[in-house]
Coordinates of C-alpha atoms (C1' of nucleotides) in Angstrom, one line a residue:
Chain J
M1 CA -9.1 -18.1 -4.7
R2 CA -7.6 -14.2 -3.9
N3 CA -9.3 -13.5 -7.0
T4 CA -12.9 -13.9 -6.8
R5 CA -13.4 -10.4 -5.5
R6 CA -17.3 -10.6 -4.1
S7 CA -18.1 -6.7 -4.3
F8 CA -19.6 -4.8 -1.6
L9 CA -21.9 -2.5 -1.0
Y10 CA -20.0 0.1 -0.1
H11 CA -18.0 -0.6 -3.2
D12 CA -20.7 -0.2 -5.3
V13 CA -22.9 2.4 -4.0
A14 CA -18.7 4.7 -4.2
T15 CA -17.8 3.4 -7.7
A16 CA -21.5 4.6 -8.7
L17 CA -21.5 7.9 -7.3
R18 CA -17.7 8.0 -8.1
S19 CA -18.9 7.8 -11.8
R20 CA -21.7 9.6 -11.8
I21 CA -18.9 12.5 -10.9
A22 CA -16.4 12.0 -13.6
R23 CA -19.4 11.7 -16.4
G24 CA -20.7 15.0 -15.4
T25 CA -24.1 13.8 -13.7
Y26 CA -23.1 15.4 -10.5
P27 CA -21.4 18.4 -12.0
P28 CA -18.8 20.1 -9.6
G29 CA -20.4 22.9 -7.2
E30 CA -23.8 20.7 -7.5
R31 CA -25.3 18.7 -4.2
L32 CA -25.3 14.9 -4.0
P33 CA -28.4 13.5 -3.3
S34 CA -29.0 12.8 0.7
L35 CA -28.0 9.8 2.0
S36 CA -32.0 8.7 2.2
E37 CA -32.3 9.3 -1.0
L38 CA -29.2 7.8 -1.4
M39 CA -30.7 4.9 0.9
E40 CA -33.8 4.5 -1.1
E41 CA -32.0 4.2 -4.4
F42 CA -29.8 1.4 -4.3
E43 CA -31.5 0.1 -1.5
V44 CA -29.1 -0.4 1.2
S45 CA -28.6 1.4 4.9
A46 CA -27.2 4.8 5.8
I47 CA -23.7 3.0 7.5
T48 CA -23.4 1.6 3.7
V49 CA -24.0 5.1 1.7
R50 CA -22.3 7.2 4.9
R51 CA -19.4 4.5 3.8
A52 CA -19.3 5.0 0.5
L53 CA -19.2 9.3 1.2
T54 CA -16.5 8.9 3.9
E55 CA -14.5 7.0 1.3
L56 CA -15.3 9.8 -1.8
T57 CA -14.7 12.4 0.8
Y58 CA -10.8 10.9 1.8
E59 CA -10.6 11.0 -2.3
G60 CA -11.0 14.3 -2.7
L61 CA -13.8 14.0 -4.3
I62 CA -17.3 16.0 -2.1
R63 CA -16.9 17.9 0.8
G64 CA -19.8 17.2 3.4
H65 CA -21.8 20.5 5.0
Q66 CA -23.8 19.4 8.6
G67 CA -27.2 20.8 7.7
L68 CA -26.3 21.5 4.3
G69 CA -25.9 18.6 2.3
V70 CA -22.8 17.3 0.2
F71 CA -21.3 18.9 -2.7
V72 CA -19.3 18.3 -5.0
K73 CA -16.0 19.5 -4.6
E74 CA -14.5 22.0 -7.5
K75 CA -11.4 20.7 -9.0
P76 CA -8.7 23.4 -9.9
R77 CA -5.5 22.2 -8.5
I78 CA -2.7 24.5 -8.4
H79 CA -0.2 24.1 -10.5
R80 CA 2.8 24.5 -8.4
V81 CA 6.8 24.8 -10.7
L82 CA 9.0 24.1 -9.1
A83 CA 12.6 25.9 -9.6
G84 CA 10.9 27.2 -12.8
D85 CA 11.2 31.5 -13.4
P86 CA 12.1 32.6 -10.0
D87 CA 9.7 35.8 -10.5
R88 CA 6.9 33.8 -10.5
S89 CA 5.7 32.6 -7.2
I90 CA 3.5 30.2 -5.5
G91 CA 0.6 32.8 -5.0
D92 CA 0.6 34.2 -9.0
E93 CA 0.6 30.5 -9.5
I94 CA -2.4 30.4 -7.0
A95 CA -4.3 33.6 -8.3
R96 CA -3.7 31.6 -12.3
A97 CA -6.3 28.5 -10.4
G98 CA -8.9 31.7 -10.1
F99 CA -8.3 31.8 -6.7
T100 CA -7.0 34.8 -4.1
P101 CA -3.8 34.3 -2.5
R102 CA -2.9 35.4 0.9
L103 CA 0.1 35.0 2.3
E104 CA 0.3 34.7 6.7
E105 CA 3.4 33.6 8.7
V106 CA 3.0 31.3 11.5
G107 CA 6.2 31.9 13.7
F108 CA 9.4 32.3 13.4
N109 CA 11.7 30.9 15.9
E110 CA 14.7 30.3 17.6
L111 CA 15.1 26.3 18.2
E112 CA 17.5 22.9 18.7
A113 CA 18.2 20.6 15.8
D114 CA 16.7 17.6 16.7
D115 CA 18.6 14.5 15.0
D116 CA 16.2 14.5 11.3
V117 CA 16.9 18.6 11.0
A118 CA 21.1 18.3 12.3
A119 CA 21.7 15.8 9.4
R120 CA 20.2 17.0 6.9
L121 CA 21.3 20.2 7.4
R122 CA 24.8 18.5 8.5
V123 CA 25.1 20.3 11.8
P124 CA 25.9 19.1 15.1
R125 CA 22.5 17.9 17.1
G126 CA 21.3 20.4 19.1
S127 CA 22.8 23.7 17.8
R128 CA 20.7 26.6 17.3
L129 CA 19.1 27.2 14.2
F130 CA 15.6 29.5 13.4
M131 CA 12.9 27.6 11.9
H132 CA 10.8 30.3 9.9
Q133 CA 7.0 28.6 8.9
K134 CA 3.8 30.2 6.5
L135 CA 1.0 29.5 5.4
T136 CA -0.3 30.3 2.0
F137 CA -4.7 30.7 1.2
A138 CA -6.2 29.8 -1.6
N139 CA -9.2 31.9 -0.6
D140 CA -8.8 32.1 2.8
E141 CA -8.6 28.4 3.4
P142 CA -5.0 27.3 3.5
V143 CA -4.0 24.9 1.0
A144 CA 0.2 24.8 2.3
L145 CA 2.4 25.1 5.0
H146 CA 6.2 25.4 4.5
S147 CA 8.6 25.3 6.7
W148 CA 12.3 26.4 6.9
W149 CA 15.4 25.6 8.5
F150 CA 18.4 28.6 8.6
R151 CA 21.2 28.6 10.9
P152 CA 21.4 31.9 12.6
R153 CA 23.7 34.1 9.6
L154 CA 21.0 33.6 7.8
A155 CA 18.0 33.9 9.3
K156 CA 19.4 37.1 10.5
Q157 CA 20.0 38.0 7.3
L158 CA 16.5 36.9 5.6
R159 CA 14.7 37.2 8.9
T160 CA 11.9 40.8 7.7
D161 CA 11.6 40.5 4.1
L162 CA 10.6 36.7 5.1
S163 CA 6.7 37.5 7.2
E164 CA 6.4 39.0 3.3
Q165 CA 7.7 36.9 0.6
F166 CA 8.5 33.6 -0.8
I167 CA 11.8 32.7 -0.5
F168 CA 12.4 31.6 -4.4
P169 CA 12.5 35.1 -5.5
L170 CA 13.8 36.4 -2.0
L171 CA 16.9 34.7 -2.2
K172 CA 16.8 35.8 -6.1
K173 CA 17.0 38.9 -4.4
R174 CA 19.1 39.0 -2.0
K175 CA 22.0 37.0 -4.7
I176 CA 22.3 34.4 -2.4
D177 CA 22.9 32.0 -5.0
V178 CA 22.1 27.9 -4.6
E179 CA 23.5 26.3 -7.2
N180 CA 20.9 22.7 -6.7
L181 CA 17.5 22.4 -4.9
R182 CA 16.9 18.6 -4.2
C183 CA 13.6 17.6 -3.8
E184 CA 11.7 14.6 -2.3
F185 CA 8.2 13.8 -2.8
S186 CA 5.9 12.1 -0.7
S187 CA 2.9 11.1 0.0
T188 CA 1.4 11.5 3.8
A189 CA -1.3 12.0 6.3
L190 CA -2.2 15.4 7.7
R191 CA 0.3 14.8 10.9
E192 CA -1.2 16.1 14.8
E193 CA 0.4 19.4 14.8
H194 CA -0.3 20.4 12.1
A195 CA -4.0 19.5 11.5
A196 CA -4.7 23.1 13.4
H197 CA -3.2 24.8 10.7
F198 CA -5.2 23.5 7.9
G199 CA -8.8 23.1 10.3
Q200 CA -9.1 19.6 8.3
P201 CA -8.5 16.1 10.6
A202 CA -5.5 14.1 11.1
G203 CA -5.4 11.8 8.4
S204 CA -5.8 13.8 5.6
P205 CA -4.2 13.1 2.7
M206 CA -1.6 15.5 2.1
M207 CA 1.7 16.1 0.0
R208 CA 5.5 16.4 1.1
I209 CA 8.1 17.6 -0.6
D210 CA 11.4 17.9 1.0
Y211 CA 13.8 20.6 -0.3
T212 CA 18.0 20.8 0.7
M213 CA 19.0 23.9 -0.8
T214 CA 23.1 23.4 -1.6
T215 CA 25.9 24.7 -2.8
K216 CA 28.3 24.0 -5.7
A217 CA 30.2 22.3 -3.5
G218 CA 27.4 20.0 -1.7
A219 CA 27.1 22.0 1.1
P220 CA 23.7 22.2 2.9
V221 CA 22.7 25.5 2.9
I222 CA 19.0 26.3 3.6
I223 CA 16.0 23.1 4.2
G224 CA 13.0 23.0 4.0
Q225 CA 9.2 21.6 3.7
T226 CA 6.4 21.8 3.0
V227 CA 2.7 20.2 3.9
A228 CA 0.4 20.5 0.9
R229 CA -3.7 19.6 0.6
A230 CA -3.8 16.9 -1.9
D231 CA -6.9 17.7 -3.8
R232 CA -4.9 21.5 -4.2
F233 CA -2.1 21.0 -5.9
T234 CA -0.3 19.2 -8.9
F235 CA 3.9 19.6 -9.1
E236 CA 5.8 20.0 -11.8
V237 CA 9.5 19.6 -12.4
N238 CA 12.0 20.4 -15.6
L239 CA 14.6 18.1 -15.6
S240 CA 17.3 19.0 -19.1
Q241 CA 19.4 15.5 -19.8
R242 CA 22.5 17.6 -19.9
R243 CA 25.5 14.8 -19.8
G244 CA 25.1 13.1 -15.9
R245 CA 24.5 14.7 -13.8
R246 CA 25.0 12.1 -11.4
Chain I
M1 CA -17.9 29.3 16.8
R2 CA -16.0 26.8 14.4
N3 CA -13.3 27.0 16.7
T4 CA -14.9 25.0 19.7
R5 CA -14.0 21.7 18.1
R6 CA -15.0 19.1 20.2
S7 CA -13.1 16.3 20.4
F8 CA -14.6 12.8 18.8
L9 CA -14.8 9.5 20.3
Y10 CA -12.6 7.7 17.7
H11 CA -10.6 10.2 16.6
D12 CA -9.3 10.1 20.3
V13 CA -8.7 6.1 19.5
A14 CA -7.2 6.9 15.9
T15 CA -4.3 9.4 18.0
A16 CA -3.8 7.5 20.9
L17 CA -2.8 4.0 18.7
R18 CA -0.6 6.4 15.9
S19 CA 1.1 8.4 18.9
R20 CA 2.0 4.5 20.6
I21 CA 2.8 3.5 17.2
A22 CA 5.4 6.6 16.6
R23 CA 6.6 6.2 19.7
G24 CA 7.4 2.1 19.3
T25 CA 5.1 1.0 21.9
Y26 CA 3.3 -1.0 18.7
P27 CA 6.8 -1.4 17.1
P28 CA 7.0 -2.3 13.1
G29 CA 5.4 -5.6 12.3
E30 CA 3.9 -6.2 16.0
R31 CA 0.1 -7.2 16.1
L32 CA -2.1 -4.9 17.9
P33 CA -4.0 -5.4 20.6
S34 CA -7.7 -6.9 19.2
L35 CA -10.7 -5.4 18.0
S36 CA -12.6 -6.3 21.2
E37 CA -9.1 -5.8 23.4
L38 CA -9.2 -2.1 22.0
M39 CA -12.8 -1.5 22.8
E40 CA -11.9 -2.8 26.3
E41 CA -9.1 -0.8 27.0
F42 CA -11.0 3.2 25.4
E43 CA -14.5 2.0 26.5
V44 CA -15.9 2.0 23.6
S45 CA -18.0 0.2 20.4
A46 CA -17.0 -1.5 17.9
I47 CA -17.7 1.0 15.7
T48 CA -15.6 3.2 17.3
V49 CA -12.3 1.2 17.6
R50 CA -13.1 0.4 13.6
R51 CA -13.4 3.2 12.3
A52 CA -10.3 4.9 13.9
L53 CA -8.0 1.5 12.8
T54 CA -10.2 2.3 9.0
E55 CA -8.3 5.7 9.3
L56 CA -4.8 4.5 10.2
T57 CA -5.4 1.9 7.2
Y58 CA -5.7 4.5 4.8
E59 CA -3.0 6.8 6.7
G60 CA -0.6 3.4 5.1
L61 CA 0.0 3.1 9.4
I62 CA -1.5 -0.2 9.6
R63 CA -2.7 -3.1 7.8
G64 CA -5.2 -5.7 9.1
H65 CA -5.8 -9.6 8.4
Q66 CA -8.5 -11.7 8.4
G67 CA -8.4 -14.0 11.0
L68 CA -4.8 -13.1 12.1
G69 CA -5.5 -9.2 13.3
V70 CA -3.9 -6.2 12.8
F71 CA 0.0 -5.4 12.3
V72 CA 2.1 -2.0 12.1
K73 CA 3.4 -2.3 8.8
E74 CA 6.9 -1.7 7.4
K75 CA 8.2 1.4 6.7
P76 CA 10.8 1.2 4.5
R77 CA 9.8 3.2 1.2
I78 CA 11.5 2.8 -2.3
H79 CA 13.5 5.8 -3.0
R80 CA 12.9 6.5 -6.5
V81 CA 16.0 9.2 -8.0
L82 CA 14.5 10.6 -11.1
A83 CA 16.8 11.3 -14.3
G84 CA 19.4 10.3 -11.9
D85 CA 22.4 7.4 -13.7
P86 CA 20.4 6.1 -16.2
D87 CA 22.3 3.1 -15.4
R88 CA 20.7 3.3 -11.7
S89 CA 17.0 1.5 -12.7
I90 CA 14.1 1.9 -9.6
G91 CA 15.0 -1.9 -9.7
D92 CA 18.5 -1.3 -8.3
E93 CA 16.2 1.6 -6.2
I94 CA 14.0 -1.5 -4.7
A95 CA 16.4 -3.7 -4.2
R96 CA 18.2 -1.3 -2.2
A97 CA 14.7 -0.7 0.0
G98 CA 15.6 -4.3 0.8
F99 CA 13.2 -5.9 -1.8
T100 CA 13.0 -8.3 -4.2
P101 CA 12.1 -6.6 -7.1
R102 CA 10.1 -7.8 -10.0
L103 CA 9.0 -6.4 -13.4
E104 CA 6.1 -7.6 -15.3
E105 CA 4.7 -6.7 -18.5
V106 CA 0.9 -6.1 -18.2
G107 CA 0.5 -5.1 -21.8
F108 CA 1.5 -3.6 -24.8
N109 CA -1.5 -2.4 -27.2
E110 CA -2.3 0.1 -30.0
L111 CA -5.1 1.9 -28.8
E112 CA -5.9 6.1 -30.9
A113 CA -4.9 8.8 -29.1
D114 CA -7.8 10.2 -26.9
D115 CA -8.5 13.6 -26.4
D116 CA -5.5 14.4 -22.7
V117 CA -2.9 11.8 -24.8
A118 CA -3.3 13.4 -27.8
A119 CA -2.7 16.8 -26.6
R120 CA 0.2 16.0 -24.4
L121 CA 1.6 14.3 -27.0
R122 CA 0.3 16.9 -29.7
V123 CA -0.8 14.9 -32.3
P124 CA -4.5 14.7 -33.3
R125 CA -7.0 13.1 -31.7
G126 CA -7.5 9.3 -33.2
S127 CA -4.5 8.8 -34.3
R128 CA -2.8 5.5 -33.9
L129 CA -0.5 5.6 -31.0
F130 CA 1.5 2.4 -29.1
M131 CA 0.9 2.3 -25.2
H132 CA 3.2 0.1 -23.3
Q133 CA 2.4 -1.1 -19.8
K134 CA 4.7 -2.3 -16.7
L135 CA 3.7 -2.6 -13.1
T136 CA 6.6 -3.7 -10.8
F137 CA 7.2 -5.6 -7.5
A138 CA 8.0 -5.8 -4.7
N139 CA 8.3 -8.1 -2.7
D140 CA 5.6 -10.1 -5.2
E141 CA 3.5 -7.2 -3.7
P142 CA 3.0 -4.4 -6.5
V143 CA 4.2 -1.3 -5.8
A144 CA 4.3 0.8 -9.1
L145 CA 2.3 0.7 -12.6
H146 CA 4.5 2.5 -15.6
S147 CA 1.7 3.9 -19.0
W148 CA 3.9 4.8 -21.2
W149 CA 2.5 6.0 -24.6
F150 CA 4.1 5.8 -27.8
R151 CA 4.2 6.9 -31.6
P152 CA 4.6 4.0 -33.9
R153 CA 7.5 4.2 -35.2
L154 CA 9.3 4.4 -31.4
A155 CA 7.0 1.5 -30.8
K156 CA 8.4 -0.7 -32.9
Q157 CA 12.2 0.5 -32.3
L158 CA 12.0 0.1 -28.8
R159 CA 9.4 -3.0 -28.5
T160 CA 11.4 -6.3 -27.6
D161 CA 13.1 -4.2 -25.1
L162 CA 10.1 -2.7 -23.6
S163 CA 9.2 -5.7 -21.5
E164 CA 12.1 -6.5 -20.6
Q165 CA 13.7 -3.3 -19.6
F166 CA 13.6 -0.2 -18.0
I167 CA 12.5 3.2 -20.0
F168 CA 14.9 5.1 -18.9
P169 CA 18.5 2.8 -20.0
L170 CA 17.0 1.2 -22.7
L171 CA 16.6 5.0 -23.7
K172 CA 20.1 5.6 -22.9
K173 CA 21.2 2.6 -25.2
R174 CA 19.1 3.0 -28.0
K175 CA 21.1 6.2 -28.6
I176 CA 17.7 8.4 -28.1
D177 CA 18.4 11.4 -26.4
V178 CA 15.8 13.2 -25.1
E179 CA 16.7 16.6 -23.7
N180 CA 14.2 17.5 -21.3
L181 CA 11.7 15.9 -19.3
R182 CA 9.1 17.3 -17.5
C183 CA 7.8 15.7 -14.5
E184 CA 4.6 16.7 -12.8
F185 CA 3.7 15.1 -9.2
S186 CA 0.0 14.7 -7.7
S187 CA -1.9 13.0 -5.3
T188 CA -4.8 11.0 -6.6
A189 CA -7.1 8.1 -5.8
L190 CA -6.2 4.5 -6.8
R191 CA -8.7 4.7 -10.1
E192 CA -11.1 1.6 -10.7
E193 CA -9.2 0.7 -13.7
H194 CA -6.6 0.2 -11.7
A195 CA -7.6 -1.4 -8.9
A196 CA -7.4 -5.0 -10.2
H197 CA -3.9 -4.8 -10.9
F198 CA -2.7 -3.1 -7.1
G199 CA -5.1 -5.7 -5.4
Q200 CA -6.2 -2.8 -3.7
P201 CA -9.6 -1.7 -3.2
A202 CA -10.5 1.8 -5.5
G203 CA -9.6 4.8 -3.2
S204 CA -6.7 3.8 -2.5
P205 CA -4.3 7.0 -1.8
M206 CA -1.4 7.2 -4.8
M207 CA 1.2 8.8 -5.9
R208 CA 1.5 9.7 -9.6
I209 CA 3.4 11.2 -12.3
D210 CA 2.4 13.0 -15.6
Y211 CA 6.3 12.2 -17.5
T212 CA 6.1 14.4 -21.4
M213 CA 9.6 13.4 -22.6
T214 CA 10.5 16.4 -25.0
T215 CA 13.3 17.1 -27.3
K216 CA 15.6 21.1 -27.3
A217 CA 13.3 22.3 -29.4
G218 CA 10.2 21.1 -27.2
A219 CA 8.0 19.1 -28.9
P220 CA 7.6 15.9 -27.4
V221 CA 8.6 12.5 -28.1
I222 CA 7.4 9.8 -25.3
I223 CA 4.6 10.5 -22.8
G224 CA 4.4 8.4 -20.1
Q225 CA 3.0 8.0 -16.2
T226 CA 3.3 6.3 -12.8
V227 CA 0.7 5.7 -10.9
A228 CA 2.9 4.8 -7.3
R229 CA 1.6 2.9 -4.0
A230 CA 1.4 5.9 -2.0
D231 CA 2.7 4.8 1.4
R232 CA 6.2 3.3 -0.4
F233 CA 7.3 6.0 -2.1
T234 CA 9.6 9.1 -2.0
F235 CA 10.8 10.3 -5.4
E236 CA 13.6 12.9 -5.7
V237 CA 14.5 14.6 -8.6
N238 CA 17.9 17.0 -8.5
L239 CA 17.3 20.9 -9.9
S240 CA 20.6 22.9 -10.8
Q241 CA 20.0 26.6 -10.7
R242 CA 22.2 27.5 -13.8
R243 CA 21.2 30.5 -14.8
G244 CA 17.5 30.9 -15.9
R245 CA 15.6 27.6 -17.8
R246 CA 12.3 30.0 -17.9
Chain A
dC1 C1' -9.4 -34.4 8.7
dT2 C1' -12.9 -31.6 11.1
dA3 C1' -14.6 -28.9 14.2
dA4 C1' -14.5 -24.7 17.7
dA5 C1' -12.9 -20.1 19.2
dT6 C1' -10.4 -16.1 18.0
dT7 C1' -10.3 -12.0 14.6
dT8 C1' -10.9 -8.6 11.2
dG9 C1' -14.6 -6.9 8.0
dT10 C1' -18.9 -6.0 6.7
dG11 C1' -23.7 -4.5 6.4
dC12 C1' -28.3 -3.2 9.4
dG13 C1' -31.3 -0.4 12.3
dT14 C1' -31.1 2.8 15.5
dA15 C1' -30.6 7.3 18.3
dT16 C1' -28.7 11.7 18.8
dG17 C1' -25.7 15.8 18.3
dT18 C1' -25.0 20.0 15.4
dA19 C1' -25.0 23.0 11.2
dT20 C1' -27.7 25.8 8.4
dA21 C1' -32.0 27.5 6.3
Chain Q
dG1 C1' -39.5 27.2 16.7
dT2 C1' -38.9 23.5 12.7
dA3 C1' -37.5 20.8 9.3
dT4 C1' -33.9 19.2 6.6
dA5 C1' -29.2 16.4 6.4
dC6 C1' -25.7 15.1 7.7
dA7 C1' -21.8 13.2 10.9
dT8 C1' -21.1 10.8 15.5
dA9 C1' -22.2 6.4 17.9
dC10 C1' -24.3 2.1 19.7
dG11 C1' -25.5 -3.3 19.3
dC12 C1' -26.3 -6.4 17.1
dA13 C1' -26.0 -10.2 13.3
dC14 C1' -22.9 -12.4 9.7
dA15 C1' -19.1 -13.5 6.6
dA16 C1' -14.4 -14.5 5.7
dA17 C1' -9.7 -16.0 6.9
dT18 C1' -7.2 -18.4 10.1
dT19 C1' -5.2 -20.6 13.9
dT20 C1' -5.7 -24.1 17.6
dA21 C1' -7.5 -28.3 19.7

DNA sequence: CTAAATTTGTGCGTATGTATA
DNA sequence: GTATACATACGCACAAATTTA
């Protein structure tokens, strides 16, 4: 008798608020009624309203500020087209969404390949590699963290420009031709080690894209990863279907 | 003074549990200590443990069963390669992940195009269209909902096979050639109207892919959408970089 | 078959901390 | 300093699902 899903209070409240946001009763940027007002209106306790608000926060619909109130989030997403025009960078796309883009190098480190990276780059475990990490901001809010792993030679070749340029335009400029780009999209929770960069609690919903750039022969050249705030991004790819690419 | 992030109890508990799961102290499939045991160990109240568990549930790490306990989720993801080999369907990929795939038609309806669909298919608002919806299961658990919108003519042509076949192999069989496939990846919360299909609460983290199939000239032929459980899927695409595709 | 025990899940009342106006 | 409002945390009660006696 699993279908007799009785309803729960917090769920009803969350649903009601969701629909008000969707239909514009609470438009983007506006403040929601206070906790105590919502308690009165729905005739429930604080913890029930709280739980409903927590859910909507996870969904990226609202954001609370202590002492101020809870606000409906502005919705424009950054629309990132992967492997599109290499002259159009993620910076341009952030600007198109109406935000001011900024770029900040987090680190450029030498390290030894762990199991995961070694397998993806097809180098022996423990090999010397370089990792480059960059944060992108939209209106001074960090929205995506990009990590790239290079073999030493390529790392030295690109080092100076990496801190100021995005990688796709850079590769084009340096005439390093990458024949194939494999992207793996998944959805994760913000990991503890990345939480500080985003100023958000570990566990926030994130999108993750793992990149593998390969030569024509299929040998991996560069691997990378983007961890982006799930509520701020849409990623687009265009696939042309000319004969089976296998 | 925003950097003096004092720590919170529920956060500390969540972090501790997360790391135990990560390092295998609680291996996949195993039961976590009960609420009251965790309360004792961490010397916190029930509500604090509860909130930590709620977070891990949102992250897809654990799953609770009333009367039984809380269990670490088995992690194999279904790895879906989009526009890869058209002979390999999502069913095969579910099987590869170690689950039994199943397919269930949810509906085939005539409807009038709303604003969103009309714009994407480039038909007048209110045009007659057909929508086809299918659920895919892995071990009898619904994991993805696929929706497709067709113009009437195409809908009639494909109708009979749609309930039993996946769309990519079907198009190949019928020699309907689609020159370009645009995929837009985003991350959303499970909507109220879809919650019943998945037997999960509205707001659960989902991945969403919007498809637009176009002819060489760029005219949209079929549009579709996949809503998939974020914790169960990885989507892969392969982009070859031969000359700027614009 | 029934009853008790265990365990998760929902909900209330209350207190305290902290950020903002 | 004061008022407001969100955020965290405690103790308690009860409902629902499962196992065990």
